[in-house]
Amino acid sequence: MINITEINQAVATLRAGGLVAFPTETVYGLGADAKNVEAVRQVFLAKRRPADHPLIVHIESSKELKDWAEHIPPAALILAEAFWPGPLTMVFAKQAHVLDEVTAGQPTVALRVPNHPVALSLLKAFGGGLVAPSANQFTHISPTTAEAVHEELAGAVDMILDGGACQVGVESTIVDMSGDLPVILRPGMISSADIACVLDMTVLTAQQVNSKMRVPGQHLVHYAPTTKTRMMSQEALLAYIENTESTFAVMAYSNALLALDDPRVHAMPVNAKAYAHDLYHTLRALDHLDVQEIVLEAVPLASEWDAIRDRLTKASGE
Ligand code: TXA
Ligand code: MG
């Protein structure tokens, strides 16, 4: 899977201030040298992302935390040990050298060690931090394949490393470690219960904290298909399918809906991990169908579904 020639070419591109999209276990990232202000500005331009949305700095291992974080609380080291490399991003007080363009002028920096062989060999060969927002246009669905990156950013990126389909499928959990208690800023497949269990500490959600910090996905519509998208309970969906005249596609997982054997109903896995893996790929495919509406079946309330529920809510603007 790792092509050394390609990695070397990617490193040369990054050192020259270019943009390289690369796979991670969550979604594909749009990579640039986190210490090169011009390269970081190019990332915002390529994504048409507003400058007030800070970027995550990707590092090769927790040893590099000390190069970016001003203060590393013991709990963060425990989380790093438990979950890195993996789909967890931690927010710390930043060191003075960290570019304002990266942090959107905030006093904190977000750091993550991704768990993908291509990302890790790229970081190792590059020998420094890489900013990498999801490799999509601002407000679009995050890409989980190299083809999806091409769709989003062809012409705006110098190179795309193909590492196949992303294993996790939704963006990392973001936890703010800069205060007294950890605060979940964005749910991901590492749940707040997973974090609380490892730390033996209370973990707060952003809603519980009267935080002045920038909360990711604060825009009402985020991660959204271009087709009008709604979310409904199984019951409401059964009635909708029966009575609706317009063209539509349904994303469902429950037996009652799948049993209809209706070609407009697209089957999703009943298991949260497998559902997350398929989520963006399926949404993107439905968005290409040219139907008038996409309807998402609401998912269970259990905490393992938190990240998925969050993304479906944002996709449907509900
Ligand atoms: O899984 C992921 O995290 C992917 C892969 C490529 O690593 N990256 C990703 O990046 O989702 P992006 O830029 O699409 O989302 C990063 C989120 C943004 O919503 C931003 O607001 C938040 O991280 N963020 C970055 N720095 C922050 C900081 N200092 N404080 C609070 N939130 C921060
Ligand atoms: Mg994103």
GROMACS .gro file of C-alpha atoms and ligand atoms in nm:
model
  352
    1MET     CA    1   0.000   0.000   0.000
    2ILE     CA    2   0.292   0.236   0.063
    3ASN     CA    3   0.473   0.356  -0.243
    4ILE     CA    4   0.803   0.513  -0.132
    5THR     CA    5   0.847   0.706  -0.457
    6GLU     CA    6   0.504   0.863  -0.406
    7ILE     CA    7   0.575   0.946  -0.042
    8ASN     CA    8   0.902   1.116  -0.143
    9GLN     CA    9   0.722   1.313  -0.412
   10ALA     CA   10   0.456   1.415  -0.159
   11VAL     CA   11   0.723   1.530   0.088
   12ALA     CA   12   0.894   1.738  -0.182
   13THR     CA   13   0.556   1.893  -0.269
   14LEU     CA   14   0.485   1.977   0.096
   15ARG     CA   15   0.833   2.123   0.152
   16ALA     CA   16   0.777   2.346  -0.151
   17GLY     CA   17   0.456   2.476   0.008
   18GLY     CA   18   0.220   2.257  -0.199
   19LEU     CA   19  -0.098   2.075  -0.096
   20VAL     CA   20  -0.115   1.695  -0.069
   21ALA     CA   21  -0.438   1.511   0.006
   22PHE     CA   22  -0.376   1.194   0.203
   23PRO     CA   23  -0.580   0.914   0.361
   24THR     CA   24  -0.637   0.881   0.734
   25GLU     CA   25  -0.848   0.621   0.914
   26THR     CA   26  -1.133   0.873   0.954
   27VAL     CA   27  -1.159   1.071   0.627
   28TYR     CA   28  -0.910   1.205   0.371
   29GLY     CA   29  -0.721   1.517   0.477
   30LEU     CA   30  -0.594   1.812   0.275
   31GLY     CA   31  -0.235   1.831   0.396
   32ALA     CA   32   0.005   2.125   0.413
   33ASP     CA   33   0.313   2.221   0.615
   34ALA     CA   34   0.174   2.355   0.944
   35LYS     CA   35   0.471   2.595   0.974
   36ASN     CA   36   0.437   2.747   0.627
   37VAL     CA   37   0.193   3.038   0.642
   38GLU     CA   38   0.147   3.060   0.265
   39ALA     CA   39   0.074   2.687   0.239
   40VAL     CA   40  -0.180   2.713   0.522
   41ARG     CA   41  -0.351   3.003   0.344
   42GLN     CA   42  -0.371   2.788   0.029
   43VAL     CA   43  -0.560   2.524   0.228
   44PHE     CA   44  -0.832   2.776   0.315
   45LEU     CA   45  -0.850   2.892  -0.046
   46ALA     CA   46  -0.868   2.538  -0.188
   47LYS     CA   47  -1.156   2.449   0.048
   48ARG     CA   48  -1.324   2.791   0.034
   49ARG     CA   49  -1.315   2.765   0.412
   50PRO     CA   50  -1.366   3.079   0.622
   51ALA     CA   51  -1.046   3.182   0.802
   52ASP     CA   52  -1.213   3.163   1.146
   53HIS     CA   53  -1.226   2.780   1.136
   54PRO     CA   54  -0.904   2.646   1.293
   55LEU     CA   55  -0.716   2.344   1.154
   56ILE     CA   56  -0.596   2.024   1.320
   57VAL     CA   57  -0.218   1.969   1.322
   58HIS     CA   58  -0.134   1.605   1.248
   59ILE     CA   59   0.178   1.465   1.413
   60GLU     CA   60   0.358   1.133   1.386
   61SER     CA   61   0.352   1.037   1.754
   62SER     CA   62   0.277   1.171   2.100
   63LYS     CA   63   0.649   1.251   2.134
   64GLU     CA   64   0.579   1.557   1.918
   65LEU     CA   65   0.314   1.695   2.155
   66LYS     CA   66   0.589   1.894   2.327
   67ASP     CA   67   0.664   2.074   1.997
   68TRP     CA   68   0.315   2.229   1.978
   69ALA     CA   69   0.139   2.218   2.316
   70GLU     CA   70   0.238   2.471   2.582
   71HIS     CA   71   0.112   2.253   2.863
   72ILE     CA   72   0.039   1.879   2.849
   73PRO     CA   73  -0.192   1.765   3.131
   74PRO     CA   74  -0.134   1.408   3.261
   75ALA     CA   75  -0.483   1.308   3.142
   76ALA     CA   76  -0.381   1.391   2.784
   77LEU     CA   77  -0.087   1.154   2.804
   78ILE     CA   78  -0.322   0.880   2.925
   79LEU     CA   79  -0.556   0.943   2.631
   80ALA     CA   80  -0.264   0.950   2.388
   81GLU     CA   81  -0.145   0.617   2.524
   82ALA     CA   82  -0.494   0.467   2.497
   83PHE     CA   83  -0.610   0.604   2.163
   84TRP     CA   84  -0.315   0.719   1.947
   85PRO     CA   85  -0.259   0.658   1.671
   86GLY     CA   86  -0.635   0.683   1.626
   87PRO     CA   87  -0.950   0.891   1.569
   88LEU     CA   88  -0.901   1.132   1.860
   89THR     CA   89  -0.800   1.498   1.839
   90MET     CA   90  -0.692   1.683   2.155
   91VAL     CA   91  -0.695   2.060   2.204
   92PHE     CA   92  -0.416   2.221   2.410
   93ALA     CA   93  -0.287   2.566   2.503
   94LYS     CA   94  -0.061   2.646   2.206
   95GLN     CA   95   0.305   2.741   2.194
   96ALA     CA   96   0.384   3.093   2.073
   97HIS     CA   97   0.526   2.976   1.737
   98VAL     CA   98   0.201   2.808   1.626
   99LEU     CA   99   0.064   3.016   1.338
  100ASP     CA  100  -0.250   3.224   1.394
  101GLU     CA  101  -0.362   3.103   1.050
  102VAL     CA  102  -0.367   2.748   1.188
  103THR     CA  103  -0.552   2.825   1.511
  104ALA     CA  104  -0.773   3.102   1.372
  105GLY     CA  105  -0.617   3.333   1.628
  106GLN     CA  106  -0.721   3.118   1.925
  107PRO     CA  107  -0.479   3.047   2.211
  108THR     CA  108  -0.523   2.671   2.157
  109VAL     CA  109  -0.403   2.414   1.903
  110ALA     CA  110  -0.570   2.085   1.802
  111LEU     CA  111  -0.338   1.783   1.762
  112ARG     CA  112  -0.389   1.429   1.638
  113VAL     CA  113  -0.187   1.121   1.544
  114PRO     CA  114  -0.378   0.950   1.262
  115ASN     CA  115  -0.389   0.571   1.234
  116HIS     CA  116  -0.322   0.504   0.869
  117PRO     CA  117   0.001   0.358   0.725
  118VAL     CA  118   0.013   0.615   0.441
  119ALA     CA  119  -0.047   0.912   0.676
  120LEU     CA  120   0.210   0.785   0.925
  121SER     CA  121   0.480   0.723   0.665
  122LEU     CA  122   0.412   1.065   0.513
  123LEU     CA  123   0.442   1.234   0.855
  124LYS     CA  124   0.759   1.040   0.933
  125ALA     CA  125   0.923   1.125   0.600
  126PHE     CA  126   0.811   1.489   0.624
  127GLY     CA  127   0.945   1.518   0.977
  128GLY     CA  128   0.703   1.784   1.101
  129GLY     CA  129   0.338   1.872   1.159
  130LEU     CA  130   0.081   1.878   0.880
  131VAL     CA  131  -0.245   2.069   0.894
  132ALA     CA  132  -0.514   1.851   0.739
  133PRO     CA  133  -0.877   1.954   0.733
  134SER     CA  134  -1.111   1.709   0.563
  135ALA     CA  135  -1.036   1.723   0.189
  136ASN     CA  136  -1.372   1.864   0.079
  137GLN     CA  137  -1.518   2.199  -0.014
  138PHE     CA  138  -1.645   2.386   0.292
  139THR     CA  139  -1.991   2.248   0.400
  140HIS     CA  140  -1.966   1.946   0.164
  141ILE     CA  141  -1.953   1.582   0.274
  142SER     CA  142  -1.607   1.467   0.386
  143PRO     CA  143  -1.434   1.233   0.138
  144THR     CA  144  -1.365   0.872   0.238
  145THR     CA  145  -1.206   0.763  -0.092
  146ALA     CA  146  -0.944   0.914  -0.324
  147GLU     CA  147  -1.214   0.942  -0.595
  148ALA     CA  148  -1.425   1.159  -0.362
  149VAL     CA  149  -1.121   1.385  -0.298
  150HIS     CA  150  -1.079   1.419  -0.672
  151GLU     CA  151  -1.445   1.520  -0.703
  152GLU     CA  152  -1.404   1.786  -0.433
  153LEU     CA  153  -1.059   1.928  -0.502
  154ALA     CA  154  -0.931   1.837  -0.849
  155GLY     CA  155  -0.728   2.132  -0.974
  156ALA     CA  156  -0.688   2.282  -0.626
  157VAL     CA  157  -0.456   2.015  -0.487
  158ASP     CA  158  -0.106   1.924  -0.611
  159MET     CA  159  -0.121   1.555  -0.532
  160ILE     CA  160  -0.366   1.294  -0.399
  161LEU     CA  161  -0.229   0.987  -0.219
  162ASP     CA  162  -0.468   0.694  -0.261
  163GLY     CA  163  -0.496   0.472   0.047
  164GLY     CA  164  -0.829   0.308  -0.038
  165ALA     CA  165  -1.151   0.354   0.160
  166CYS     CA  166  -1.117   0.503   0.511
  167GLN     CA  167  -1.180   0.248   0.784
  168VAL     CA  168  -1.365   0.462   1.042
  169GLY     CA  169  -1.557   0.683   0.799
  170VAL     CA  170  -1.643   0.986   1.018
  171GLU     CA  171  -1.413   1.260   1.151
  172SER     CA  172  -1.218   1.224   1.475
  173THR     CA  173  -1.359   1.292   1.819
  174ILE     CA  174  -1.234   1.635   1.934
  175VAL     CA  175  -1.172   1.673   2.307
  176ASP     CA  176  -1.056   1.995   2.466
  177MET     CA  177  -0.785   1.921   2.723
  178SER     CA  178  -0.697   2.284   2.793
  179GLY     CA  179  -0.933   2.327   3.090
  180ASP     CA  180  -0.993   2.151   3.421
  181LEU     CA  181  -1.214   1.878   3.275
  182PRO     CA  182  -1.209   1.726   2.926
  183VAL     CA  183  -1.480   1.870   2.698
  184ILE     CA  184  -1.604   1.692   2.385
  185LEU     CA  185  -1.620   1.955   2.109
  186ARG     CA  186  -1.710   1.713   1.828
  187PRO     CA  187  -1.839   1.357   1.880
  188GLY     CA  188  -1.657   1.081   1.693
  189MET     CA  189  -1.638   0.703   1.706
  190ILE     CA  190  -1.433   0.724   2.028
  191SER     CA  191  -1.727   0.811   2.256
  192SER     CA  192  -1.731   1.030   2.565
  193ALA     CA  193  -1.797   0.708   2.761
  194ASP     CA  194  -1.476   0.555   2.617
  195ILE     CA  195  -1.281   0.864   2.728
  196ALA     CA  196  -1.443   0.884   3.073
  197CYS     CA  197  -1.370   0.515   3.125
  198VAL     CA  198  -0.999   0.547   3.044
  199LEU     CA  199  -0.955   0.864   3.253
  200ASP     CA  200  -1.193   0.780   3.537
  201MET     CA  201  -1.300   1.144   3.513
  202THR     CA  202  -1.617   1.334   3.423
  203VAL     CA  203  -1.621   1.429   3.057
  204LEU     CA  204  -1.835   1.726   2.955
  205THR     CA  205  -2.002   1.807   2.626
  206ALA     CA  206  -1.967   2.147   2.463
  207GLN     CA  207  -2.336   2.214   2.537
  208GLN     CA  208  -2.272   2.161   2.908
  209VAL     CA  209  -1.996   2.418   2.912
  210ASN     CA  210  -2.055   2.785   2.860
  211SER     CA  211  -1.754   2.783   2.634
  212LYS     CA  212  -1.633   3.081   2.440
  213MET     CA  213  -1.426   2.846   2.232
  214ARG     CA  214  -1.502   2.780   1.871
  215VAL     CA  215  -1.718   2.473   1.856
  216PRO     CA  216  -1.672   2.274   1.535
  217GLY     CA  217  -1.969   2.253   1.303
  218GLN     CA  218  -2.135   2.556   1.452
  219HIS     CA  219  -2.279   2.636   1.110
  220LEU     CA  220  -2.627   2.493   1.105
  221VAL     CA  221  -2.572   2.314   0.776
  222HIS     CA  222  -2.244   2.129   0.768
  223TYR     CA  223  -2.133   1.803   0.605
  224ALA     CA  224  -2.436   1.836   0.379
  225PRO     CA  225  -2.531   1.682   0.044
  226THR     CA  226  -2.640   1.928  -0.225
  227THR     CA  227  -2.976   1.747  -0.252
  228LYS     CA  228  -3.240   1.857   0.001
  229THR     CA  229  -3.197   1.619   0.295
  230ARG     CA  230  -3.433   1.535   0.582
  231MET     CA  231  -3.431   1.298   0.878
  232MET     CA  232  -3.734   1.094   0.995
  233SER     CA  233  -3.829   0.818   1.236
  234GLN     CA  234  -3.901   0.473   1.095
  235GLU     CA  235  -4.275   0.531   1.139
  236ALA     CA  236  -4.274   0.866   0.959
  237LEU     CA  237  -4.062   0.717   0.681
  238LEU     CA  238  -4.306   0.431   0.620
  239ALA     CA  239  -4.584   0.689   0.569
  240TYR     CA  240  -4.358   0.911   0.358
  241ILE     CA  241  -4.268   0.628   0.120
  242GLU     CA  242  -4.635   0.536   0.083
  243ASN     CA  243  -4.755   0.891   0.013
  244THR     CA  244  -4.482   1.092  -0.154
  245GLU     CA  245  -4.505   1.183  -0.522
  246SER     CA  246  -4.163   1.345  -0.567
  247THR     CA  247  -3.848   1.146  -0.642
  248PHE     CA  248  -3.645   1.048  -0.338
  249ALA     CA  249  -3.381   0.817  -0.193
  250VAL     CA  250  -3.397   0.676   0.159
  251MET     CA  251  -3.103   0.571   0.376
  252ALA     CA  252  -3.238   0.315   0.624
  253TYR     CA  253  -3.121   0.035   0.852
  254SER     CA  254  -3.433  -0.099   1.024
  255ASN     CA  255  -3.599  -0.424   0.918
  256ALA     CA  256  -3.941  -0.267   0.864
  257LEU     CA  257  -3.797  -0.035   0.596
  258LEU     CA  258  -3.562  -0.285   0.435
  259ALA     CA  259  -3.845  -0.541   0.418
  260LEU     CA  260  -4.030  -0.313   0.174
  261ASP     CA  261  -3.773  -0.421  -0.081
  262ASP     CA  262  -3.819  -0.084  -0.248
  263PRO     CA  263  -3.534   0.017  -0.483
  264ARG     CA  264  -3.552   0.373  -0.343
  265VAL     CA  265  -3.457   0.241   0.003
  266HIS     CA  266  -3.081   0.200   0.042
  267ALA     CA  267  -2.975  -0.043   0.312
  268MET     CA  268  -2.730   0.066   0.581
  269PRO     CA  269  -2.569  -0.163   0.841
  270VAL     CA  270  -2.744  -0.198   1.182
  271ASN     CA  271  -2.408  -0.189   1.357
  272ALA     CA  272  -2.280   0.163   1.444
  273LYS     CA  273  -1.917   0.100   1.339
  274ALA     CA  274  -2.019  -0.050   1.005
  275TYR     CA  275  -2.276   0.229   0.953
  276ALA     CA  276  -2.010   0.498   1.012
  277HIS     CA  277  -1.779   0.329   0.765
  278ASP     CA  278  -2.046   0.346   0.490
  279LEU     CA  279  -2.208   0.679   0.584
  280TYR     CA  280  -2.032   0.942   0.369
  281HIS     CA  281  -1.976   0.706   0.078
  282THR     CA  282  -2.350   0.628   0.063
  283LEU     CA  283  -2.458   0.991   0.115
  284ARG     CA  284  -2.231   1.097  -0.170
  285ALA     CA  285  -2.374   0.821  -0.396
  286LEU     CA  286  -2.735   0.924  -0.313
  287ASP     CA  287  -2.645   1.287  -0.380
  288HIS     CA  288  -2.544   1.179  -0.733
  289LEU     CA  289  -2.879   1.010  -0.803
  290ASP     CA  290  -3.046   1.334  -0.899
  291VAL     CA  291  -3.353   1.281  -0.680
  292GLN     CA  292  -3.552   1.567  -0.527
  293GLU     CA  293  -3.499   1.453  -0.169
  294ILE     CA  294  -3.277   1.233   0.044
  295VAL     CA  295  -3.442   1.101   0.359
  296LEU     CA  296  -3.234   0.961   0.645
  297GLU     CA  297  -3.379   0.720   0.898
  298ALA     CA  298  -3.308   0.852   1.249
  299VAL     CA  299  -3.055   0.632   1.433
  300PRO     CA  300  -3.074   0.491   1.789
  301LEU     CA  301  -3.010   0.714   2.092
  302ALA     CA  302  -2.733   0.491   2.234
  303SER     CA  303  -2.397   0.669   2.282
  304GLU     CA  304  -2.217   0.453   2.022
  305TRP     CA  305  -2.439   0.631   1.766
  306ASP     CA  306  -2.359   0.986   1.890
  307ALA     CA  307  -2.116   1.075   1.610
  308ILE     CA  308  -2.346   0.935   1.343
  309ARG     CA  309  -2.652   1.114   1.485
  310ASP     CA  310  -2.449   1.437   1.492
  311ARG     CA  311  -2.351   1.407   1.123
  312LEU     CA  312  -2.704   1.306   1.011
  313THR     CA  313  -2.849   1.602   1.201
  314LYS     CA  314  -2.602   1.836   1.032
  315ALA     CA  315  -2.657   1.680   0.688
  316SER     CA  316  -3.029   1.739   0.724
  317GLY     CA  317  -2.995   2.079   0.890
  318GLU     CA  318  -3.237   1.963   1.161
  319TXA     O1  319  -1.075   1.308   1.147
  319TXA     C1  320  -1.040   1.426   1.136
  319TXA     O2  321  -1.028   1.499   1.234
  319TXA     C2  322  -1.009   1.476   0.995
  319TXA     C3  323  -0.887   1.400   0.942
  319TXA     C4  324  -0.841   1.449   0.807
  319TXA     O3  325  -0.784   1.406   1.036
  319TXA     N1  326  -0.990   1.618   0.994
  319TXA     C5  327  -1.092   1.705   1.011
  319TXA     O4  328  -1.054   1.838   0.998
  319TXA     O5  329  -1.206   1.671   1.032
  319TXA     P1  330  -1.160   1.958   0.980
  319TXA     O6  331  -1.077   2.077   0.958
  319TXA     O7  332  -1.258   1.922   0.875
  319TXA     O8  333  -1.227   1.969   1.118
  319TXA     C6  334  -1.147   2.014   1.225
  319TXA     C7  335  -1.230   2.073   1.333
  319TXA     C8  336  -1.291   2.204   1.291
  319TXA     O9  337  -1.431   2.197   1.304
  319TXA     C9  338  -1.231   2.305   1.388
  319TXA    O10  339  -1.325   2.398   1.432
  319TXA    C10  340  -1.181   2.217   1.501
  319TXA    O11  341  -1.145   2.099   1.442
  319TXA     N2  342  -1.065   2.277   1.566
  319TXA    C11  343  -0.941   2.293   1.515
  319TXA     N3  344  -0.860   2.356   1.601
  319TXA    C12  345  -0.934   2.382   1.710
  319TXA    C13  346  -0.908   2.448   1.834
  319TXA     N4  347  -0.791   2.501   1.862
  319TXA     N5  348  -1.009   2.456   1.923
  319TXA    C14  349  -1.130   2.402   1.895
  319TXA     N6  350  -1.161   2.340   1.780
  319TXA    C15  351  -1.065   2.329   1.688
  320MG      MG  352  -1.433   1.905   0.773
   0.00000   0.00000   0.00000
